[in-house]
CSV table of N, CA and C and ligand atoms in Angstrom, one decimal:
chain,number,residue,atom,x,y,z
V,4,UNK,N,0.8,-1.2,0.0
V,4,UNK,CA,0.0,0.0,0.0
V,4,UNK,C,0.9,1.2,0.0
V,5,UNK,N,0.5,2.2,-0.8
V,5,UNK,CA,1.2,3.4,-0.9
V,5,UNK,C,0.5,4.5,-0.1
V,6,UNK,N,1.3,5.2,0.7
V,6,UNK,CA,0.7,6.3,1.5
V,6,UNK,C,0.7,7.6,0.7
V,7,UNK,N,-0.5,8.2,0.6
V,7,UNK,CA,-0.6,9.4,-0.2
V,7,UNK,C,-0.3,10.6,0.7
V,8,UNK,N,0.3,11.6,0.0
V,8,UNK,CA,0.7,12.8,0.7
V,8,UNK,C,-0.2,14.0,0.4
V,9,UNK,N,0.2,15.1,1.1
V,9,UNK,CA,-0.6,16.3,1.1
V,9,UNK,C,-1.1,16.8,-0.3
V,10,UNK,N,-0.3,16.6,-1.3
V,10,UNK,CA,-0.7,17.1,-2.7
V,10,UNK,C,-2.0,16.4,-3.1
V,11,UNK,N,-2.3,15.2,-2.6
V,11,UNK,CA,-3.4,14.4,-3.0
V,11,UNK,C,-4.7,14.9,-2.4
V,12,UNK,N,-5.7,15.2,-3.3
V,12,UNK,CA,-6.9,15.7,-2.9
V,12,UNK,C,-7.8,14.8,-2.0
V,13,UNK,N,-7.5,13.5,-2.1
V,13,UNK,CA,-8.2,12.5,-1.4
V,13,UNK,C,-8.2,12.8,0.1
V,14,UNK,N,-7.1,13.4,0.6
V,14,UNK,CA,-6.9,13.7,2.0
V,14,UNK,C,-7.9,14.7,2.5
V,15,UNK,N,-8.5,15.4,1.5
V,15,UNK,CA,-9.4,16.5,1.8
V,15,UNK,C,-10.9,16.1,1.7
V,16,UNK,N,-11.1,14.8,1.4
V,16,UNK,CA,-12.5,14.4,1.2
V,16,UNK,C,-13.0,13.6,2.4
V,17,UNK,N,-14.3,13.6,2.5
V,17,UNK,CA,-15.0,12.8,3.6
V,17,UNK,C,-15.1,11.4,3.2
V,18,UNK,N,-14.8,10.5,4.1
V,18,UNK,CA,-14.9,9.1,3.8
V,18,UNK,C,-16.3,8.5,4.0
V,19,UNK,N,-16.6,7.5,3.2
V,19,UNK,CA,-17.9,6.8,3.3
V,19,UNK,C,-17.9,5.6,4.3
V,20,UNK,N,-19.0,5.3,4.9
V,20,UNK,CA,-19.0,4.2,5.8
V,20,UNK,C,-18.7,2.9,5.1
V,21,UNK,N,-18.1,2.0,5.8
V,21,UNK,CA,-17.8,0.6,5.3
V,21,UNK,C,-19.1,-0.1,5.3
V,22,UNK,N,-19.5,-0.7,4.2
V,22,UNK,CA,-20.9,-1.3,4.1
V,22,UNK,C,-20.9,-2.7,4.8
V,23,UNK,N,-19.9,-3.5,4.4
V,23,UNK,CA,-19.8,-4.9,4.9
V,23,UNK,C,-18.5,-5.1,5.6
V,24,UNK,N,-18.5,-5.7,6.8
V,24,UNK,CA,-17.2,-6.0,7.4
V,24,UNK,C,-17.0,-7.5,7.0
V,25,UNK,N,-16.3,-7.7,5.9
V,25,UNK,CA,-16.1,-9.0,5.3
V,25,UNK,C,-14.6,-9.3,5.1
V,26,UNK,N,-14.3,-10.3,4.4
V,26,UNK,CA,-12.9,-10.7,4.2
V,26,UNK,C,-12.1,-9.6,3.5
V,27,UNK,N,-12.7,-8.9,2.7
V,27,UNK,CA,-12.1,-7.9,1.9
V,27,UNK,C,-11.6,-6.7,2.8
V,28,UNK,N,-12.4,-6.3,3.7
V,28,UNK,CA,-12.1,-5.2,4.6
V,28,UNK,C,-11.0,-5.7,5.7
V,29,UNK,N,-11.2,-7.0,6.0
V,29,UNK,CA,-10.1,-7.6,6.9
V,29,UNK,C,-8.8,-7.6,6.3
V,30,UNK,N,-8.7,-7.9,5.0
V,30,UNK,CA,-7.4,-7.9,4.3
V,30,UNK,C,-6.9,-6.4,4.2
V,31,UNK,N,-7.8,-5.5,4.0
V,31,UNK,CA,-7.5,-4.1,3.9
V,31,UNK,C,-6.8,-3.7,5.2
V,32,UNK,N,-7.5,-4.1,6.3
V,32,UNK,CA,-7.0,-3.7,7.7
V,32,UNK,C,-5.6,-4.3,7.9
V,33,UNK,N,-5.4,-5.5,7.5
V,33,UNK,CA,-4.1,-6.1,7.6
V,33,UNK,C,-3.0,-5.4,6.9
V,34,UNK,N,-3.4,-5.0,5.6
V,34,UNK,CA,-2.4,-4.3,4.8
V,34,UNK,C,-2.1,-2.9,5.3
V,35,UNK,N,-3.2,-2.3,5.9
V,35,UNK,CA,-3.0,-1.0,6.5
V,35,UNK,C,-2.0,-1.1,7.7
V,36,UNK,N,-2.2,-2.1,8.5
V,36,UNK,CA,-1.3,-2.3,9.7
V,36,UNK,C,0.2,-2.5,9.2
V,37,UNK,N,0.3,-3.3,8.1
V,37,UNK,CA,1.7,-3.5,7.5
V,37,UNK,C,2.3,-2.1,7.1
V,38,UNK,N,1.4,-1.3,6.4
V,38,UNK,CA,1.9,0.0,5.9
V,38,UNK,C,2.3,0.9,7.0
V,39,UNK,N,1.5,0.8,8.1
V,39,UNK,CA,1.7,1.6,9.3
V,39,UNK,C,3.1,1.2,9.9
V,40,UNK,N,3.4,-0.1,10.0
V,40,UNK,CA,4.6,-0.5,10.5
V,40,UNK,C,5.8,-0.1,9.6
V,41,UNK,N,5.6,-0.2,8.3
V,41,UNK,CA,6.7,0.2,7.3
V,41,UNK,C,7.0,1.6,7.5
V,42,UNK,N,5.9,2.4,7.6
V,42,UNK,CA,6.1,3.9,7.7
V,42,UNK,C,6.5,4.3,9.1
V,43,UNK,N,6.6,3.3,10.1
V,43,UNK,CA,7.0,3.6,11.4
V,43,UNK,C,6.1,4.7,12.1
V,44,UNK,N,4.8,4.6,11.8
V,44,UNK,CA,3.8,5.5,12.3
V,44,UNK,C,3.0,4.9,13.5
V,45,UNK,N,2.1,5.6,14.0
V,45,UNK,CA,1.3,5.1,15.1
V,45,UNK,C,-0.2,4.9,14.7
V,46,UNK,N,-0.6,5.6,13.5
V,46,UNK,CA,-1.9,5.5,13.1
V,46,UNK,C,-2.0,5.7,11.6
V,47,UNK,N,-3.0,5.1,10.9
V,47,UNK,CA,-3.2,5.3,9.5
V,47,UNK,C,-4.7,5.1,9.2
V,48,UNK,N,-5.2,6.1,8.4
V,48,UNK,CA,-6.6,6.1,8.0
V,48,UNK,C,-6.8,5.8,6.5
V,49,UNK,N,-8.0,5.3,6.2
V,49,UNK,CA,-8.3,4.9,4.8
V,49,UNK,C,-7.8,5.9,3.8
V,50,UNK,N,-8.2,7.2,3.9
V,50,UNK,CA,-7.8,8.1,2.8
V,50,UNK,C,-6.3,8.2,2.6
V,51,UNK,N,-5.6,7.9,3.6
V,51,UNK,CA,-4.1,7.9,3.5
V,51,UNK,C,-3.5,6.8,2.6
V,52,UNK,N,-4.4,5.8,2.4
V,52,UNK,CA,-3.9,4.8,1.4
V,52,UNK,C,-4.8,4.7,0.2
V,53,UNK,N,-5.5,5.9,-0.1
V,53,UNK,CA,-6.3,6.1,-1.3
V,53,UNK,C,-7.6,5.4,-1.2
V,54,UNK,N,-8.1,5.2,0.0
V,54,UNK,CA,-9.4,4.5,0.2
V,54,UNK,C,-10.3,5.4,1.0
V,55,UNK,N,-11.4,5.9,0.4
V,55,UNK,CA,-12.3,6.8,1.1
V,55,UNK,C,-13.3,6.0,1.9
V,56,UNK,N,-12.8,5.3,2.8
V,56,UNK,CA,-13.7,4.4,3.7
V,56,UNK,C,-13.4,4.7,5.1
V,57,UNK,N,-14.4,4.6,5.9
V,57,UNK,CA,-14.3,5.0,7.3
V,57,UNK,C,-13.6,3.8,8.1
V,58,UNK,N,-12.4,3.7,8.0
V,58,UNK,CA,-11.5,2.7,8.7
V,58,UNK,C,-10.2,3.4,9.0
V,59,UNK,N,-9.7,3.1,10.2
V,59,UNK,CA,-8.3,3.5,10.6
V,59,UNK,C,-7.7,2.4,11.5
V,60,UNK,N,-6.4,2.4,11.5
V,60,UNK,CA,-5.7,1.4,12.3
V,60,UNK,C,-4.8,2.2,13.2
V,61,UNK,N,-4.6,1.7,14.4
V,61,UNK,CA,-3.7,2.4,15.4
V,61,UNK,C,-2.8,1.3,16.0
V,62,UNK,N,-1.6,1.7,16.2
V,62,UNK,CA,-0.7,0.8,16.9
V,62,UNK,C,0.3,1.6,17.7
V,63,UNK,N,0.1,1.7,19.0
V,63,UNK,CA,1.0,2.4,19.8
V,63,UNK,C,1.9,1.4,20.6
V,64,UNK,N,3.0,1.9,21.0
V,64,UNK,CA,4.0,1.0,21.8
V,64,UNK,C,3.3,0.4,23.0
V,65,UNK,N,3.5,-0.8,23.2
V,65,UNK,CA,3.0,-1.5,24.4
V,65,UNK,C,1.5,-1.9,24.3
V,66,UNK,N,1.0,-1.8,23.1
V,66,UNK,CA,-0.4,-2.2,22.9
V,66,UNK,C,-0.4,-3.0,21.6
V,67,UNK,N,-1.5,-3.8,21.4
V,67,UNK,CA,-1.7,-4.5,20.2
V,67,UNK,C,-2.3,-3.6,19.1
V,68,UNK,N,-2.1,-3.9,17.8
V,68,UNK,CA,-2.7,-3.1,16.8
V,68,UNK,C,-4.2,-3.1,16.9
V,69,UNK,N,-4.9,-2.0,16.7
V,69,UNK,CA,-6.3,-1.9,16.8
V,69,UNK,C,-6.9,-1.4,15.5
V,70,UNK,N,-8.0,-2.0,15.1
V,70,UNK,CA,-8.7,-1.6,13.9
V,70,UNK,C,-10.1,-0.9,14.3
V,71,UNK,N,-10.3,0.2,13.7
V,71,UNK,CA,-11.6,1.0,14.0
V,71,UNK,C,-12.3,1.1,12.7
V,72,UNK,N,-13.5,0.5,12.6
V,72,UNK,CA,-14.3,0.6,11.4
V,72,UNK,C,-15.6,1.4,11.7
V,73,UNK,N,-16.0,2.3,10.9
V,73,UNK,CA,-17.2,3.1,11.1
V,73,UNK,C,-17.2,3.7,12.5
V,74,UNK,N,-16.1,4.3,12.9
V,74,UNK,CA,-16.1,4.8,14.3
V,74,UNK,C,-17.0,6.1,14.5
V,75,UNK,N,-17.5,6.2,15.8
V,75,UNK,CA,-18.1,7.4,16.2
V,75,UNK,C,-17.4,7.9,17.4
V,76,UNK,N,-17.2,9.2,17.5
V,76,UNK,CA,-16.7,9.8,18.7
V,76,UNK,C,-17.9,10.1,19.6
V,77,UNK,N,-18.0,9.4,20.7
V,77,UNK,CA,-19.2,9.6,21.5
V,77,UNK,C,-19.0,10.8,22.5
V,78,UNK,N,-17.8,11.0,22.9
V,78,UNK,CA,-17.5,12.1,23.8
V,78,UNK,C,-16.1,12.4,24.0
V,79,UNK,N,-15.8,13.6,24.3
V,79,UNK,CA,-14.4,14.0,24.6
V,79,UNK,C,-14.3,14.7,25.9
V,80,UNK,N,-13.2,14.7,26.6
V,80,UNK,CA,-13.0,15.4,27.8
V,80,UNK,C,-13.0,16.9,27.6
V,81,UNK,N,-13.4,17.7,28.6
V,81,UNK,CA,-13.3,19.1,28.4
V,81,UNK,C,-11.8,19.5,28.6
V,82,UNK,N,-11.1,18.7,29.3
V,82,UNK,CA,-9.7,19.0,29.6
V,82,UNK,C,-8.9,18.8,28.3
V,83,UNK,N,-8.1,19.7,27.9
V,83,UNK,CA,-7.3,19.5,26.7
V,83,UNK,C,-5.8,19.4,27.0
V,84,UNK,N,-5.1,19.0,26.0
V,84,UNK,CA,-3.6,18.8,26.3
V,84,UNK,C,-2.9,19.1,24.9
V,85,UNK,N,-1.7,19.6,25.1
V,85,UNK,CA,-0.9,20.0,23.9
V,85,UNK,C,0.1,18.9,23.7
V,86,UNK,N,0.3,18.4,22.5
V,86,UNK,CA,1.2,17.3,22.3
V,86,UNK,C,1.7,17.4,20.8
V,87,UNK,N,2.9,17.0,20.6
V,87,UNK,CA,3.5,17.1,19.3
V,87,UNK,C,2.9,16.0,18.4
V,88,UNK,N,2.5,16.4,17.2
V,88,UNK,CA,2.0,15.4,16.2
V,88,UNK,C,2.7,15.5,14.9
V,89,UNK,N,2.7,14.3,14.2
V,89,UNK,CA,3.2,14.3,12.9
V,89,UNK,C,2.2,13.4,12.1
V,90,UNK,N,2.4,13.2,10.8
V,90,UNK,CA,1.5,12.5,10.0
V,90,UNK,C,2.2,11.8,8.9
V,91,UNK,N,1.9,10.5,8.6
V,91,UNK,CA,2.6,9.8,7.5
V,91,UNK,C,2.4,10.5,6.2
V,92,UNK,N,1.3,11.2,6.1
V,92,UNK,CA,1.0,11.9,4.8
V,92,UNK,C,1.6,13.3,4.7
V,93,UNK,N,2.2,13.8,5.8
V,93,UNK,CA,2.9,15.0,5.8
V,93,UNK,C,4.3,14.8,6.4
V,94,UNK,N,5.2,14.1,5.7
V,94,UNK,CA,6.4,13.6,6.2
V,94,UNK,C,7.3,14.8,6.7
V,95,UNK,N,8.0,14.6,7.8
V,95,UNK,CA,9.0,15.5,8.2
V,95,UNK,C,8.4,16.7,8.9
V,96,UNK,N,7.1,16.8,9.1
V,96,UNK,CA,6.5,18.0,9.8
V,96,UNK,C,6.0,17.5,11.2
V,97,UNK,N,6.4,18.3,12.2
V,97,UNK,CA,5.9,18.0,13.5
V,97,UNK,C,5.4,19.3,14.1
V,98,UNK,N,4.3,19.3,14.8
V,98,UNK,CA,3.9,20.5,15.5
V,98,UNK,C,3.0,20.1,16.7
V,99,UNK,N,3.0,21.0,17.7
V,99,UNK,CA,2.1,20.8,18.8
V,99,UNK,C,0.7,21.1,18.5
V,100,UNK,N,-0.2,20.2,18.8
V,100,UNK,CA,-1.6,20.3,18.6
V,100,UNK,C,-2.4,20.2,19.9
V,101,UNK,N,-3.4,21.0,20.1
V,101,UNK,CA,-4.2,21.0,21.3
V,101,UNK,C,-5.4,20.1,21.0
V,102,UNK,N,-5.6,19.1,21.8
V,102,UNK,CA,-6.8,18.2,21.6
V,102,UNK,C,-7.3,17.8,23.0
V,103,UNK,N,-8.6,17.3,23.0
V,103,UNK,CA,-9.1,16.7,24.3
V,103,UNK,C,-8.1,15.7,24.8
V,104,UNK,N,-8.1,15.6,26.2
V,104,UNK,CA,-7.2,14.6,26.8
V,104,UNK,C,-7.7,13.2,26.7
V,105,UNK,N,-9.0,13.0,26.7
V,105,UNK,CA,-9.5,11.7,26.6
V,105,UNK,C,-10.7,11.7,25.6
V,106,UNK,N,-11.0,10.5,25.1
V,106,UNK,CA,-12.1,10.3,24.2
V,106,UNK,C,-12.8,9.0,24.4
V,107,UNK,N,-14.1,9.0,24.1
V,107,UNK,CA,-14.9,7.8,24.1
V,107,UNK,C,-15.3,7.5,22.7
V,108,UNK,N,-15.0,6.3,22.2
V,108,UNK,CA,-15.3,6.0,20.8
V,108,UNK,C,-16.0,4.7,20.7
V,109,UNK,N,-16.9,4.6,19.7
V,109,UNK,CA,-17.6,3.4,19.4
V,109,UNK,C,-17.2,3.0,18.0
V,110,UNK,N,-16.9,1.7,17.8
V,110,UNK,CA,-16.6,1.3,16.4
V,110,UNK,C,-16.8,-0.2,16.3
V,111,UNK,N,-16.4,-0.7,15.1
V,111,UNK,CA,-16.4,-2.2,14.9
V,111,UNK,C,-15.0,-2.6,14.6
V,112,UNK,N,-14.6,-3.8,15.1
V,112,UNK,CA,-13.3,-4.2,14.7
V,112,UNK,C,-13.3,-5.0,13.4
V,113,UNK,N,-12.2,-5.5,13.0
V,113,UNK,CA,-12.1,-6.2,11.7
V,113,UNK,C,-12.8,-7.5,11.6
V,114,UNK,N,-13.2,-8.0,12.8
V,114,UNK,CA,-14.1,-9.2,12.8
V,114,UNK,C,-15.5,-8.9,12.8
V,115,UNK,N,-15.9,-7.6,12.8
V,115,UNK,CA,-17.3,-7.2,12.7
V,115,UNK,C,-17.9,-7.1,14.1
V,116,UNK,N,-17.0,-7.1,15.1
V,116,UNK,CA,-17.5,-7.0,16.5
V,116,UNK,C,-17.5,-5.5,16.9
V,117,UNK,N,-18.7,-5.1,17.5
V,117,UNK,CA,-18.7,-3.7,17.9
V,117,UNK,C,-18.0,-3.6,19.3
V,118,UNK,N,-17.4,-2.4,19.5
V,118,UNK,CA,-16.8,-2.1,20.8
V,118,UNK,C,-16.9,-0.7,21.1
V,119,UNK,N,-16.7,-0.4,22.4
V,119,UNK,CA,-16.9,1.0,22.9
V,119,UNK,C,-15.8,1.1,23.9
V,120,UNK,N,-15.0,2.1,23.7
V,120,UNK,CA,-13.8,2.3,24.6
V,120,UNK,C,-13.5,3.7,25.0
V,121,UNK,N,-12.9,3.8,26.1
V,121,UNK,CA,-12.5,5.2,26.6
V,121,UNK,C,-11.0,5.1,26.4
V,122,UNK,N,-10.4,6.1,25.8
V,122,UNK,CA,-8.9,6.2,25.6
V,122,UNK,C,-8.4,7.5,26.2
V,123,UNK,N,-7.2,7.4,26.6
V,123,UNK,CA,-6.5,8.5,27.3
V,123,UNK,C,-5.1,8.6,26.7
V,124,UNK,N,-4.4,9.7,27.0
V,124,UNK,CA,-3.0,9.7,26.6
V,124,UNK,C,-2.8,9.7,25.1
V,125,UNK,N,-1.7,9.0,24.7
V,125,UNK,CA,-1.3,8.9,23.3
V,125,UNK,C,-2.4,8.2,22.5
V,126,UNK,N,-3.0,7.2,23.0
V,126,UNK,CA,-4.1,6.4,22.3
V,126,UNK,C,-5.2,7.4,21.9
V,127,UNK,N,-5.6,8.2,22.9
V,127,UNK,CA,-6.7,9.2,22.6
V,127,UNK,C,-6.3,10.2,21.5
V,128,UNK,N,-5.0,10.6,21.6
V,128,UNK,CA,-4.5,11.5,20.6
V,128,UNK,C,-4.5,10.9,19.2
V,129,UNK,N,-4.1,9.7,19.1
V,129,UNK,CA,-4.0,9.0,17.8
V,129,UNK,C,-5.4,8.8,17.2
V,130,UNK,N,-6.3,8.4,18.1
V,130,UNK,CA,-7.7,8.1,17.6
V,130,UNK,C,-8.3,9.4,17.1
V,131,UNK,N,-8.1,10.5,17.8
V,131,UNK,CA,-8.7,11.8,17.3
V,131,UNK,C,-8.0,12.3,16.0
V,132,UNK,N,-6.7,12.1,15.9
V,132,UNK,CA,-6.0,12.4,14.7
V,132,UNK,C,-6.5,11.6,13.5
V,133,UNK,N,-6.7,10.3,13.7
V,133,UNK,CA,-7.1,9.4,12.6
V,133,UNK,C,-8.6,9.7,12.3
V,134,UNK,N,-9.4,9.9,13.3
V,134,UNK,CA,-10.8,10.2,13.0
V,134,UNK,C,-10.9,11.4,12.1
V,135,UNK,N,-10.1,12.4,12.4
V,135,UNK,CA,-10.1,13.7,11.6
V,135,UNK,C,-9.8,13.3,10.1
V,136,UNK,N,-8.9,12.4,9.8
V,136,UNK,CA,-8.7,12.0,8.4
V,136,UNK,C,-9.9,11.5,7.7
V,137,UNK,N,-10.8,10.9,8.5
V,137,UNK,CA,-12.1,10.4,7.8
V,137,UNK,C,-13.0,11.5,7.5
V,138,UNK,N,-12.8,12.7,8.1
V,138,UNK,CA,-13.6,13.9,7.8
V,138,UNK,C,-12.8,14.8,6.9
V,139,UNK,N,-11.7,14.4,6.4
V,139,UNK,CA,-10.9,15.2,5.5
V,139,UNK,C,-10.1,16.3,6.2
V,140,UNK,N,-9.9,16.1,7.5
V,140,UNK,CA,-9.2,17.2,8.3
V,140,UNK,C,-7.8,16.7,8.6
V,141,UNK,N,-6.8,17.6,8.5
V,141,UNK,CA,-5.4,17.2,8.8
V,141,UNK,C,-5.0,18.0,10.1
V,142,UNK,N,-4.0,17.5,10.7
V,142,UNK,CA,-3.5,18.1,12.0
V,142,UNK,C,-3.1,19.5,11.8
V,143,UNK,N,-2.6,19.8,10.6
V,143,UNK,CA,-2.1,21.2,10.4
V,143,UNK,C,-3.3,22.2,10.4
V,144,UNK,N,-4.5,21.7,10.1
V,144,UNK,CA,-5.7,22.5,10.2
V,144,UNK,C,-6.0,23.0,11.6
V,145,UNK,N,-5.5,22.3,12.6
V,145,UNK,CA,-5.8,22.5,14.0
V,145,UNK,C,-4.7,23.5,14.6
V,146,UNK,N,-3.8,23.9,13.8
V,146,UNK,CA,-2.8,24.9,14.3
V,146,UNK,C,-3.3,26.3,14.2
V,147,UNK,N,-2.7,27.2,15.0
V,147,UNK,CA,-3.1,28.6,14.9
V,147,UNK,C,-2.7,29.1,13.4
V,148,UNK,N,-3.3,30.1,12.9
V,148,UNK,CA,-3.0,30.6,11.6
V,148,UNK,C,-1.5,30.9,11.3
V,149,UNK,N,-0.9,31.6,12.2
V,149,UNK,CA,0.5,31.9,12.0
V,149,UNK,C,1.4,30.6,12.0
V,150,UNK,N,1.0,29.7,12.9
V,150,UNK,CA,1.8,28.5,13.0
V,150,UNK,C,1.6,27.6,11.7
V,151,UNK,N,0.3,27.6,11.3
V,151,UNK,CA,0.0,26.8,10.1
V,151,UNK,C,0.7,27.4,8.9
V,152,UNK,N,0.8,28.7,8.8
V,152,UNK,CA,1.4,29.3,7.6
V,152,UNK,C,2.9,29.0,7.6
V,153,UNK,N,3.5,29.0,8.8
V,153,UNK,CA,4.9,28.6,8.9
V,153,UNK,C,5.2,27.2,8.4
V,154,UNK,N,4.3,26.3,8.9
V,154,UNK,CA,4.4,24.9,8.5
V,154,UNK,C,4.2,24.7,7.0
V,155,UNK,N,3.2,25.4,6.4
V,155,UNK,CA,2.9,25.3,5.0
V,155,UNK,C,4.1,25.9,4.2
V,156,UNK,N,4.7,26.9,4.7
V,156,UNK,CA,5.9,27.5,4.0
V,156,UNK,C,7.0,26.5,4.0
V,157,UNK,N,7.2,25.8,5.1
V,157,UNK,CA,8.2,24.8,5.2
V,157,UNK,C,8.0,23.7,4.2
V,158,UNK,N,6.8,23.3,4.1
V,158,UNK,CA,6.4,22.2,3.2
V,158,UNK,C,6.7,22.6,1.7
V,159,UNK,N,6.3,23.8,1.4
V,159,UNK,CA,6.4,24.3,0.0
V,159,UNK,C,7.9,24.4,-0.3
V,160,UNK,N,8.7,24.9,0.6
V,160,UNK,CA,10.1,25.1,0.4
V,160,UNK,C,10.7,23.7,0.1
V,161,UNK,N,10.3,22.7,0.8
V,161,UNK,CA,10.8,21.4,0.7
V,161,UNK,C,10.4,20.8,-0.7
V,162,UNK,N,9.2,21.1,-1.1
V,162,UNK,CA,8.7,20.5,-2.4
V,162,UNK,C,9.5,21.1,-3.6
V,163,UNK,N,10.0,22.4,-3.4
V,163,UNK,CA,10.7,23.0,-4.5
V,163,UNK,C,12.2,22.5,-4.5
V,164,UNK,N,12.6,22.1,-3.3
V,164,UNK,CA,14.0,21.7,-3.2
V,164,UNK,C,14.3,20.4,-4.0
A,207,ZN,ZN1,-2.3,11.7,9.8
């Protein structure tokens, strides 16, 4: 699987629900986990591999890989936290992003089993970042305007180089 980058308009589109959780989507999830490992990332969403489907995978240190299909964010904490984020689709760019400290999410796993979980710390961070991808939102959109402009200028400079 190839990971698409910022120039690709797919990253700006809203993903469609997965209709059937079948062998095909299971295979997709496996391939996404492989691509995530190859890219040495912690999360990867459908649009990042050219698939406008509501699926993302998360694998943080000390945890097993997790697959989220048709996820819903049920609630987020009022408390927010600032943490440095990057994105496999925006290589080499890191910036502090403010997000809720914890999140409650409902989704289906690759076996078609529904689950509901509360996540905190890095896991909450990655879930919120990946969920944004399904809505066509990137972490750079969540930066202040001056900060985003600096980041975009950096990306542009690199593309010209
Ligand atoms: Zn990302």
